[in-house]
């Protein structure tokens, strides 16, 4: 795989008006989502739910790629067509979550480091054979009393950069995701400082490990007030702070930045992205890679009546894709 090929995959991921749907919940995380709507967490339910999402008519109009979980990339539709074939036939790039989740960081109570580097080269080669075109690794940075430590930030960014270099060796575009959590009562200024420090460490580590930025996508968290902060920054403030933070830390050579939704409501996730794009042009396309903000409305409908609400759930997914696609162009309005 040449750098040009990685570059063109990365550019396709952030094509104008398109973004990513993240459906890479681990079996533990999807259990939480299913529990909330009363669905049993069986392999067949997970398969059927992901089939509903991935076969949404017209999904490719606003969705360039979908991030899958290890179990999902091996699954097929009820009719026996591999999910990856359905996706590639429809021009939707298969992505794969390859990290093994956050684990306690020794010596730093309350902080975590994402694991999964052991055996990663072999796993990436297998995922590439299965049809993956890009991968995702999520690091988790929590804000709290005396947190995050620089040790936590640097350990996570080092792992992200090692992962990214291995992805490029395997011909996969690395999506690097350092998520600064919304949990806590901190204000937006503290979120800004932590996000800035994290992105500085990330891009220093990527440089150190020889990662080609032209073939890399950043999955960023927005600069927000903590969920429990008494004073919530408004949409314009969030958009302005996020853009300012990205401009001071992210090289222009990067082909694009996508955001996670991180627990924001569907509408806020869309409104924030739209406001940022209305402040453009920016050095990179800004789009979405939402999990909950793409799926939660559809999951509720599907859970109530899997067969009866199948089409209605798909319509909801298509609507969320359309709204976020418009937001990626700065053309969304509440009535869209
Ligand atoms: P949310 O949009 O639900 O935060 O999920 C995105 C994601 O992929 C987190 O890794």
mmCIF file of C-alpha atoms and ligand atoms in Angstrom:
data_model
loop_
_atom_site.group_PDB
_atom_site.id
_atom_site.type_symbol
_atom_site.label_atom_id
_atom_site.label_comp_id
_atom_site.label_asym_id
_atom_site.label_seq_id
_atom_site.Cartn_x
_atom_site.Cartn_y
_atom_site.Cartn_z
ATOM 1 C CA UNK A 1 0.000 0.000 0.000
ATOM 2 C CA UNK A 2 1.492 3.315 -1.065
ATOM 3 C CA UNK A 3 1.131 6.588 0.774
ATOM 4 C CA UNK A 4 -1.062 7.769 -2.108
ATOM 5 C CA UNK A 5 -3.502 4.922 -1.469
ATOM 6 C CA UNK A 6 -3.644 5.672 2.262
ATOM 7 C CA UNK A 7 -4.126 9.305 1.425
ATOM 8 C CA UNK A 8 -7.002 8.621 -0.940
ATOM 9 C CA UNK A 9 -8.764 6.371 1.601
ATOM 10 C CA UNK A 10 -8.361 9.083 4.259
ATOM 11 C CA UNK A 11 -9.733 11.700 1.878
ATOM 12 C CA UNK A 12 -12.702 9.486 0.992
ATOM 13 C CA UNK A 13 -13.503 9.138 4.699
ATOM 14 C CA UNK A 14 -14.004 12.896 4.932
ATOM 15 C CA UNK A 15 -15.478 13.520 1.470
ATOM 16 C CA UNK A 16 -17.642 16.676 1.403
ATOM 17 C CA UNK A 17 -20.932 16.179 3.243
ATOM 18 C CA UNK A 18 -20.018 12.683 4.426
ATOM 19 C CA UNK A 19 -19.009 11.195 7.762
ATOM 20 C CA UNK A 20 -18.646 7.945 9.632
ATOM 21 C CA UNK A 21 -21.095 5.860 11.619
ATOM 22 C CA UNK A 22 -19.404 4.222 14.621
ATOM 23 C CA UNK A 23 -21.014 0.853 15.339
ATOM 24 C CA UNK A 24 -17.958 -0.694 16.962
ATOM 25 C CA UNK A 25 -19.330 -1.136 20.468
ATOM 26 C CA UNK A 26 -17.622 -4.046 22.203
ATOM 27 C CA UNK A 27 -19.944 -6.803 23.414
ATOM 28 C CA UNK A 28 -19.814 -5.234 26.902
ATOM 29 C CA UNK A 29 -20.681 -1.751 25.646
ATOM 30 C CA UNK A 30 -23.510 -2.913 23.372
ATOM 31 C CA UNK A 31 -24.901 -4.806 26.390
ATOM 32 C CA UNK A 32 -25.277 -1.448 28.163
ATOM 33 C CA UNK A 33 -27.052 0.027 25.121
ATOM 34 C CA UNK A 34 -29.294 -3.054 24.729
ATOM 35 C CA UNK A 35 -30.054 -3.208 28.482
ATOM 36 C CA UNK A 36 -31.302 0.391 28.351
ATOM 37 C CA UNK A 37 -33.954 -0.589 25.780
ATOM 38 C CA UNK A 38 -34.716 -4.102 27.032
ATOM 39 C CA UNK A 39 -32.991 -6.132 24.312
ATOM 40 C CA UNK A 40 -31.188 -9.355 25.223
ATOM 41 C CA UNK A 41 -27.481 -9.164 24.332
ATOM 42 C CA UNK A 42 -27.279 -12.283 22.143
ATOM 43 C CA UNK A 43 -24.999 -12.715 19.135
ATOM 44 C CA UNK A 44 -28.069 -12.908 16.858
ATOM 45 C CA UNK A 45 -29.489 -9.649 18.221
ATOM 46 C CA UNK A 46 -26.155 -7.925 17.732
ATOM 47 C CA UNK A 47 -25.973 -9.251 14.172
ATOM 48 C CA UNK A 48 -29.574 -8.332 13.332
ATOM 49 C CA UNK A 49 -29.164 -4.828 14.774
ATOM 50 C CA UNK A 50 -25.996 -4.164 12.786
ATOM 51 C CA UNK A 51 -27.668 -5.568 9.651
ATOM 52 C CA UNK A 52 -30.512 -3.088 10.110
ATOM 53 C CA UNK A 53 -28.005 -0.209 10.379
ATOM 54 C CA UNK A 54 -25.721 -1.252 7.522
ATOM 55 C CA UNK A 55 -28.504 -1.984 5.024
ATOM 56 C CA UNK A 56 -30.217 1.385 5.508
ATOM 57 C CA UNK A 57 -31.301 2.482 2.019
ATOM 58 C CA UNK A 58 -29.256 5.424 0.765
ATOM 59 C CA UNK A 59 -26.827 5.245 3.708
ATOM 60 C CA UNK A 60 -23.911 5.958 1.350
ATOM 61 C CA UNK A 61 -25.291 9.408 0.482
ATOM 62 C CA UNK A 62 -23.963 10.843 3.740
ATOM 63 C CA UNK A 63 -21.898 8.012 5.203
ATOM 64 C CA UNK A 64 -18.392 7.270 3.892
ATOM 65 C CA UNK A 65 -17.484 4.503 6.321
ATOM 66 C CA UNK A 66 -18.577 2.465 9.311
ATOM 67 C CA UNK A 67 -16.429 1.309 12.213
ATOM 68 C CA UNK A 68 -17.066 -2.328 13.113
ATOM 69 C CA UNK A 69 -16.168 -4.537 16.068
ATOM 70 C CA UNK A 70 -14.175 -7.784 15.754
ATOM 71 C CA UNK A 71 -17.343 -9.907 15.898
ATOM 72 C CA UNK A 72 -19.192 -7.682 13.401
ATOM 73 C CA UNK A 73 -16.528 -7.672 10.677
ATOM 74 C CA UNK A 74 -16.938 -11.471 10.509
ATOM 75 C CA UNK A 75 -20.759 -11.393 10.339
ATOM 76 C CA UNK A 76 -23.152 -11.518 7.393
ATOM 77 C CA UNK A 77 -26.716 -10.532 6.603
ATOM 78 C CA UNK A 78 -29.486 -13.039 7.253
ATOM 79 C CA UNK A 79 -29.277 -13.858 3.543
ATOM 80 C CA UNK A 80 -25.594 -14.758 3.991
ATOM 81 C CA UNK A 81 -23.840 -11.752 2.412
ATOM 82 C CA UNK A 82 -20.806 -10.613 4.456
ATOM 83 C CA UNK A 83 -21.307 -7.145 5.945
ATOM 84 C CA UNK A 84 -17.994 -6.030 4.434
ATOM 85 C CA UNK A 85 -19.228 -6.996 0.936
ATOM 86 C CA UNK A 86 -22.487 -5.077 1.374
ATOM 87 C CA UNK A 87 -20.465 -2.070 2.500
ATOM 88 C CA UNK A 88 -17.821 -2.147 -0.219
ATOM 89 C CA UNK A 89 -20.495 -2.708 -2.908
ATOM 90 C CA UNK A 90 -22.245 0.417 -1.598
ATOM 91 C CA UNK A 91 -19.105 2.549 -1.385
ATOM 92 C CA UNK A 92 -18.977 2.478 2.423
ATOM 93 C CA UNK A 93 -15.475 1.877 3.761
ATOM 94 C CA UNK A 94 -15.204 -0.829 6.432
ATOM 95 C CA UNK A 95 -13.328 0.291 9.547
ATOM 96 C CA UNK A 96 -12.358 -1.789 12.568
ATOM 97 C CA UNK A 97 -11.858 -1.022 16.247
ATOM 98 C CA UNK A 98 -8.571 -2.641 17.206
ATOM 99 C CA UNK A 99 -7.817 -1.439 20.721
ATOM 100 C CA UNK A 100 -8.482 -3.659 23.719
ATOM 101 C CA UNK A 101 -10.025 -0.959 25.818
ATOM 102 C CA UNK A 102 -8.849 1.191 28.725
ATOM 103 C CA UNK A 103 -7.088 -0.454 31.705
ATOM 104 C CA UNK A 104 -5.971 1.079 35.017
ATOM 105 C CA UNK A 105 -2.673 2.959 34.670
ATOM 106 C CA UNK A 106 -0.312 1.527 37.291
ATOM 107 C CA UNK A 107 0.634 4.092 39.919
ATOM 108 C CA UNK A 108 -2.021 6.604 38.839
ATOM 109 C CA UNK A 109 -5.289 5.780 40.596
ATOM 110 C CA UNK A 110 -8.347 6.740 38.562
ATOM 111 C CA UNK A 111 -6.455 7.047 35.285
ATOM 112 C CA UNK A 112 -6.466 4.598 32.404
ATOM 113 C CA UNK A 113 -4.312 3.615 29.470
ATOM 114 C CA UNK A 114 -5.619 1.846 26.384
ATOM 115 C CA UNK A 115 -4.071 -1.554 25.743
ATOM 116 C CA UNK A 116 -3.898 -3.751 22.655
ATOM 117 C CA UNK A 117 -0.447 -3.386 21.052
ATOM 118 C CA UNK A 118 0.601 -7.018 21.647
ATOM 119 C CA UNK A 119 -0.121 -9.051 18.520
ATOM 120 C CA UNK A 120 -1.541 -5.984 16.797
ATOM 121 C CA UNK A 121 0.491 -6.443 13.586
ATOM 122 C CA UNK A 122 -1.051 -9.888 13.001
ATOM 123 C CA UNK A 123 -4.565 -8.681 13.852
ATOM 124 C CA UNK A 124 -4.255 -5.723 11.477
ATOM 125 C CA UNK A 125 -3.108 -7.983 8.655
ATOM 126 C CA UNK A 126 -6.105 -10.233 9.245
ATOM 127 C CA UNK A 127 -8.541 -7.283 9.311
ATOM 128 C CA UNK A 128 -7.054 -5.972 6.055
ATOM 129 C CA UNK A 129 -7.680 -9.413 4.488
ATOM 130 C CA UNK A 130 -11.259 -9.292 5.787
ATOM 131 C CA UNK A 131 -11.818 -6.002 3.928
ATOM 132 C CA UNK A 132 -11.016 -3.276 6.456
ATOM 133 C CA UNK A 133 -9.687 -0.033 4.985
ATOM 134 C CA UNK A 134 -9.187 1.888 8.205
ATOM 135 C CA UNK A 135 -8.876 1.231 11.943
ATOM 136 C CA UNK A 136 -9.720 2.980 15.185
ATOM 137 C CA UNK A 137 -7.973 3.158 18.579
ATOM 138 C CA UNK A 138 -9.578 5.139 21.398
ATOM 139 C CA UNK A 139 -7.648 6.580 24.318
ATOM 140 C CA UNK A 140 -9.593 7.923 27.291
ATOM 141 C CA UNK A 141 -8.525 11.047 29.166
ATOM 142 C CA UNK A 142 -10.596 11.876 32.247
ATOM 143 C CA UNK A 143 -10.687 15.296 33.897
ATOM 144 C CA UNK A 144 -10.817 15.331 37.702
ATOM 145 C CA UNK A 145 -8.890 16.364 40.777
ATOM 146 C CA UNK A 146 -5.191 16.382 39.757
ATOM 147 C CA UNK A 147 -6.193 14.608 36.561
ATOM 148 C CA UNK A 148 -5.136 14.046 33.888
ATOM 149 C CA UNK A 149 -1.459 13.572 34.717
ATOM 150 C CA UNK A 150 1.058 14.179 31.946
ATOM 151 C CA UNK A 151 2.056 10.527 32.427
ATOM 152 C CA UNK A 152 -1.459 9.434 31.487
ATOM 153 C CA UNK A 153 -1.586 11.715 28.459
ATOM 154 C CA UNK A 154 1.856 10.695 27.206
ATOM 155 C CA UNK A 155 1.350 6.949 27.775
ATOM 156 C CA UNK A 156 -1.902 7.055 25.819
ATOM 157 C CA UNK A 157 -0.443 9.129 22.999
ATOM 158 C CA UNK A 158 2.607 6.868 22.750
ATOM 159 C CA UNK A 159 0.297 3.868 22.319
ATOM 160 C CA UNK A 160 -1.827 5.743 19.757
ATOM 161 C CA UNK A 161 1.283 6.520 17.718
ATOM 162 C CA UNK A 162 2.608 2.921 17.890
ATOM 163 C CA UNK A 163 -0.824 1.738 16.735
ATOM 164 C CA UNK A 164 -0.924 4.303 13.917
ATOM 165 C CA UNK A 165 2.493 3.266 12.571
ATOM 166 C CA UNK A 166 1.439 -0.404 12.571
ATOM 167 C CA UNK A 167 -1.794 0.471 10.737
ATOM 168 C CA UNK A 168 0.048 2.250 7.975
ATOM 169 C CA UNK A 169 2.458 -0.693 7.634
ATOM 170 C CA UNK A 170 -0.613 -2.939 7.159
ATOM 171 C CA UNK A 171 -2.166 -0.570 4.600
ATOM 172 C CA UNK A 172 -4.908 0.702 6.898
ATOM 173 C CA UNK A 173 -5.630 4.355 7.632
ATOM 174 C CA UNK A 174 -5.317 4.913 11.372
ATOM 175 C CA UNK A 175 -8.092 6.888 13.008
ATOM 176 C CA UNK A 176 -6.472 8.199 16.180
ATOM 177 C CA UNK A 177 -8.958 9.002 18.922
ATOM 178 C CA UNK A 178 -7.863 10.679 22.132
ATOM 179 C CA UNK A 179 -11.209 11.260 23.853
ATOM 180 C CA UNK A 180 -11.277 13.869 26.610
ATOM 181 C CA UNK A 181 -14.359 12.829 28.582
ATOM 182 C CA UNK A 182 -17.301 15.174 29.242
ATOM 183 C CA UNK A 183 -17.807 13.666 32.725
ATOM 184 C CA UNK A 184 -17.258 16.081 35.600
ATOM 185 C CA UNK A 185 -18.068 19.610 36.718
ATOM 186 C CA UNK A 186 -15.059 21.296 35.082
ATOM 187 C CA UNK A 187 -15.595 24.357 32.922
ATOM 188 C CA UNK A 188 -14.902 24.704 29.207
ATOM 189 C CA UNK A 189 -11.541 26.434 29.822
ATOM 190 C CA UNK A 190 -10.200 23.397 31.640
ATOM 191 C CA UNK A 191 -11.471 21.124 28.850
ATOM 192 C CA UNK A 192 -9.650 23.389 26.390
ATOM 193 C CA UNK A 193 -6.357 23.125 28.306
ATOM 194 C CA UNK A 194 -6.567 19.346 28.637
ATOM 195 C CA UNK A 195 -7.517 18.903 24.976
ATOM 196 C CA UNK A 196 -4.652 21.168 23.900
ATOM 197 C CA UNK A 197 -2.104 19.270 26.016
ATOM 198 C CA UNK A 198 -3.418 15.957 24.712
ATOM 199 C CA UNK A 199 -3.267 16.960 21.049
ATOM 200 C CA UNK A 200 0.233 18.409 21.463
ATOM 201 C CA UNK A 201 1.414 15.139 22.970
ATOM 202 C CA UNK A 202 -0.375 13.138 20.262
ATOM 203 C CA UNK A 203 1.179 14.968 17.313
ATOM 204 C CA UNK A 204 4.636 14.862 18.942
ATOM 205 C CA UNK A 205 4.261 11.092 19.352
ATOM 206 C CA UNK A 206 3.002 10.606 15.793
ATOM 207 C CA UNK A 207 6.079 12.483 14.548
ATOM 208 C CA UNK A 208 8.356 10.421 16.786
ATOM 209 C CA UNK A 209 6.950 7.145 15.422
ATOM 210 C CA UNK A 210 7.229 8.242 11.786
ATOM 211 C CA UNK A 211 3.487 8.261 11.143
ATOM 212 C CA UNK A 212 2.468 9.882 7.834
ATOM 213 C CA UNK A 213 -0.077 12.517 8.679
ATOM 214 C CA UNK A 214 -1.392 12.540 5.101
ATOM 215 C CA UNK A 215 -2.703 9.021 5.700
ATOM 216 C CA UNK A 216 -4.144 9.584 9.194
ATOM 217 C CA UNK A 217 -7.522 10.800 10.481
ATOM 218 C CA UNK A 218 -7.996 12.459 13.868
ATOM 219 C CA UNK A 219 -11.117 11.567 15.814
ATOM 220 C CA UNK A 220 -11.431 14.376 18.322
ATOM 221 C CA UNK A 221 -13.664 15.273 21.215
ATOM 222 C CA UNK A 222 -15.192 18.742 21.177
ATOM 223 C CA UNK A 223 -14.128 21.372 23.706
ATOM 224 C CA UNK A 224 -17.166 21.434 26.018
ATOM 225 C CA UNK A 225 -18.199 22.324 29.549
ATOM 226 C CA UNK A 226 -18.189 19.263 31.831
ATOM 227 C CA UNK A 227 -21.568 17.499 31.953
ATOM 228 C CA UNK A 228 -22.131 18.632 35.568
ATOM 229 C CA UNK A 229 -20.709 22.143 35.237
ATOM 230 C CA UNK A 230 -23.231 24.741 36.456
ATOM 231 C CA UNK A 231 -22.328 27.043 33.587
ATOM 232 C CA UNK A 232 -22.786 25.410 30.193
ATOM 233 C CA UNK A 233 -21.007 27.046 27.242
ATOM 234 C CA UNK A 234 -23.354 27.714 24.355
ATOM 235 C CA UNK A 235 -23.088 26.376 20.811
ATOM 236 C CA UNK A 236 -21.040 29.302 19.470
ATOM 237 C CA UNK A 237 -18.587 29.141 22.394
ATOM 238 C CA UNK A 238 -18.085 25.400 21.968
ATOM 239 C CA UNK A 239 -17.546 25.776 18.223
ATOM 240 C CA UNK A 240 -15.137 28.687 18.668
ATOM 241 C CA UNK A 241 -13.098 26.998 21.437
ATOM 242 C CA UNK A 242 -12.893 23.701 19.558
ATOM 243 C CA UNK A 243 -11.694 25.356 16.346
ATOM 244 C CA UNK A 244 -9.162 27.484 18.213
ATOM 245 C CA UNK A 245 -7.796 24.422 20.011
ATOM 246 C CA UNK A 246 -7.530 22.370 16.812
ATOM 247 C CA UNK A 247 -5.890 25.192 14.850
ATOM 248 C CA UNK A 248 -3.144 25.583 17.402
ATOM 249 C CA UNK A 249 -2.346 21.866 17.657
ATOM 250 C CA UNK A 250 -3.256 19.962 14.462
ATOM 251 C CA UNK A 251 -0.986 20.214 11.379
ATOM 252 C CA UNK A 252 -2.675 21.256 8.144
ATOM 253 C CA UNK A 253 -1.254 18.143 6.421
ATOM 254 C CA UNK A 254 -3.901 16.025 8.133
ATOM 255 C CA UNK A 255 -6.632 15.082 5.595
ATOM 256 C CA UNK A 256 -9.485 15.505 8.050
ATOM 257 C CA UNK A 257 -10.898 15.590 11.543
ATOM 258 C CA UNK A 258 -14.030 13.772 12.654
ATOM 259 C CA UNK A 259 -15.734 14.191 16.018
ATOM 260 C CA UNK A 260 -17.150 11.685 18.462
ATOM 261 C CA UNK A 261 -20.462 12.547 20.107
ATOM 262 C CA UNK A 262 -19.364 11.465 23.588
ATOM 263 C CA UNK A 263 -22.774 11.600 25.270
ATOM 264 C CA UNK A 264 -24.095 14.806 23.734
ATOM 265 C CA UNK A 265 -27.725 14.750 22.608
ATOM 266 C CA UNK A 266 -28.293 14.024 18.919
ATOM 267 C CA UNK A 267 -29.238 17.616 18.249
ATOM 268 C CA UNK A 268 -26.319 19.189 20.136
ATOM 269 C CA UNK A 269 -23.796 16.954 18.369
ATOM 270 C CA UNK A 270 -25.215 18.109 15.026
ATOM 271 C CA UNK A 271 -25.562 21.766 16.034
ATOM 272 C CA UNK A 272 -21.956 21.971 17.278
ATOM 273 C CA UNK A 273 -20.557 20.438 14.080
ATOM 274 C CA UNK A 274 -22.688 22.748 11.973
ATOM 275 C CA UNK A 275 -21.578 25.852 13.887
ATOM 276 C CA UNK A 276 -17.922 24.905 13.455
ATOM 277 C CA UNK A 277 -18.334 24.488 9.712
ATOM 278 C CA UNK A 278 -20.173 27.774 9.438
ATOM 279 C CA UNK A 279 -17.022 29.389 10.867
ATOM 280 C CA UNK A 280 -14.924 27.941 8.010
ATOM 281 C CA UNK A 281 -13.076 27.493 5.801
ATOM 282 C CA UNK A 282 -10.669 25.562 8.028
ATOM 283 C CA UNK A 283 -7.364 23.843 7.192
ATOM 284 C CA UNK A 284 -9.122 20.415 7.187
ATOM 285 C CA UNK A 285 -12.636 19.078 6.563
ATOM 286 C CA UNK A 286 -14.500 18.724 9.866
ATOM 287 C CA UNK A 287 -17.006 15.883 9.949
ATOM 288 C CA UNK A 288 -18.518 13.304 12.268
ATOM 289 C CA UNK A 289 -17.827 9.790 13.491
ATOM 290 C CA UNK A 290 -20.768 9.474 15.817
ATOM 291 C CA UNK A 291 -21.867 6.372 17.677
ATOM 292 C CA UNK A 292 -24.671 7.292 20.032
ATOM 293 C CA UNK A 293 -25.689 10.467 18.175
ATOM 294 C CA UNK A 294 -26.180 8.400 15.002
ATOM 295 C CA UNK A 295 -27.873 5.391 16.567
ATOM 296 C CA UNK A 296 -29.783 6.081 19.753
ATOM 297 C CA UNK A 297 -33.113 7.073 18.178
ATOM 298 C CA UNK A 298 -33.003 4.113 15.770
ATOM 299 C CA UNK A 299 -32.102 1.665 18.539
ATOM 300 C CA UNK A 300 -35.119 2.723 20.591
ATOM 301 C CA UNK A 301 -37.485 2.126 17.669
ATOM 302 C CA UNK A 302 -35.915 -1.187 16.644
ATOM 303 C CA UNK A 303 -35.971 -2.453 20.232
ATOM 304 C CA UNK A 304 -39.736 -1.926 20.484
ATOM 305 C CA UNK A 305 -40.525 -4.121 17.475
ATOM 306 C CA UNK A 306 -37.552 -5.537 15.563
ATOM 307 C CA UNK A 307 -39.506 -6.661 12.507
ATOM 308 C CA UNK A 308 -42.341 -4.143 12.570
ATOM 309 C CA UNK A 309 -40.121 -1.100 13.093
ATOM 310 C CA UNK A 310 -37.257 -2.233 10.826
ATOM 311 C CA UNK A 311 -37.996 0.326 8.098
ATOM 312 C CA UNK A 312 -38.826 3.103 10.575
ATOM 313 C CA UNK A 313 -35.526 2.521 12.397
ATOM 314 C CA UNK A 314 -33.662 2.669 9.083
ATOM 315 C CA UNK A 315 -35.439 5.922 8.204
ATOM 316 C CA UNK A 316 -34.214 7.372 11.486
ATOM 317 C CA UNK A 317 -30.630 6.357 10.714
ATOM 318 C CA UNK A 318 -30.942 7.896 7.239
ATOM 319 C CA UNK A 319 -32.304 11.107 8.756
ATOM 320 C CA UNK A 320 -29.460 11.356 11.300
ATOM 321 C CA UNK A 321 -26.954 10.716 8.489
ATOM 322 C CA UNK A 322 -28.543 13.438 6.376
ATOM 323 C CA UNK A 323 -28.569 15.993 9.198
ATOM 324 C CA UNK A 324 -24.965 15.308 10.156
ATOM 325 C CA UNK A 325 -23.954 15.343 6.479
ATOM 326 C CA UNK A 326 -25.485 18.815 6.186
ATOM 327 C CA UNK A 327 -23.710 19.876 9.397
ATOM 328 C CA UNK A 328 -20.419 18.718 7.872
ATOM 329 C CA UNK A 329 -21.071 21.347 5.183
ATOM 330 C CA UNK A 330 -22.355 23.989 7.610
ATOM 331 C CA UNK A 331 -25.766 23.765 5.924
ATOM 332 C CA UNK A 332 -27.886 22.218 8.684
ATOM 333 C CA UNK A 333 -30.827 23.938 10.270
ATOM 334 C CA UNK A 334 -33.232 22.603 12.876
ATOM 335 C CA UNK A 335 -35.945 22.103 10.267
ATOM 336 C CA UNK A 336 -33.699 20.082 7.895
HETATM 337 P P1 LIG B 1 -19.917 8.250 20.552
HETATM 338 O O1 LIG B 1 -20.238 9.122 19.384
HETATM 339 O O2 LIG B 1 -21.125 7.531 21.112
HETATM 340 O O3 LIG B 1 -19.097 8.953 21.584
HETATM 341 O O4 LIG B 1 -19.021 7.057 20.008
HETATM 342 C C1 LIG B 1 -18.050 7.313 19.087
HETATM 343 C C2 LIG B 1 -16.943 6.353 19.239
HETATM 344 O O5 LIG B 1 -16.632 5.615 18.337
HETATM 345 C C3 LIG B 1 -16.194 6.331 20.495
HETATM 346 O O6 LIG B 1 -15.026 5.593 20.326
#
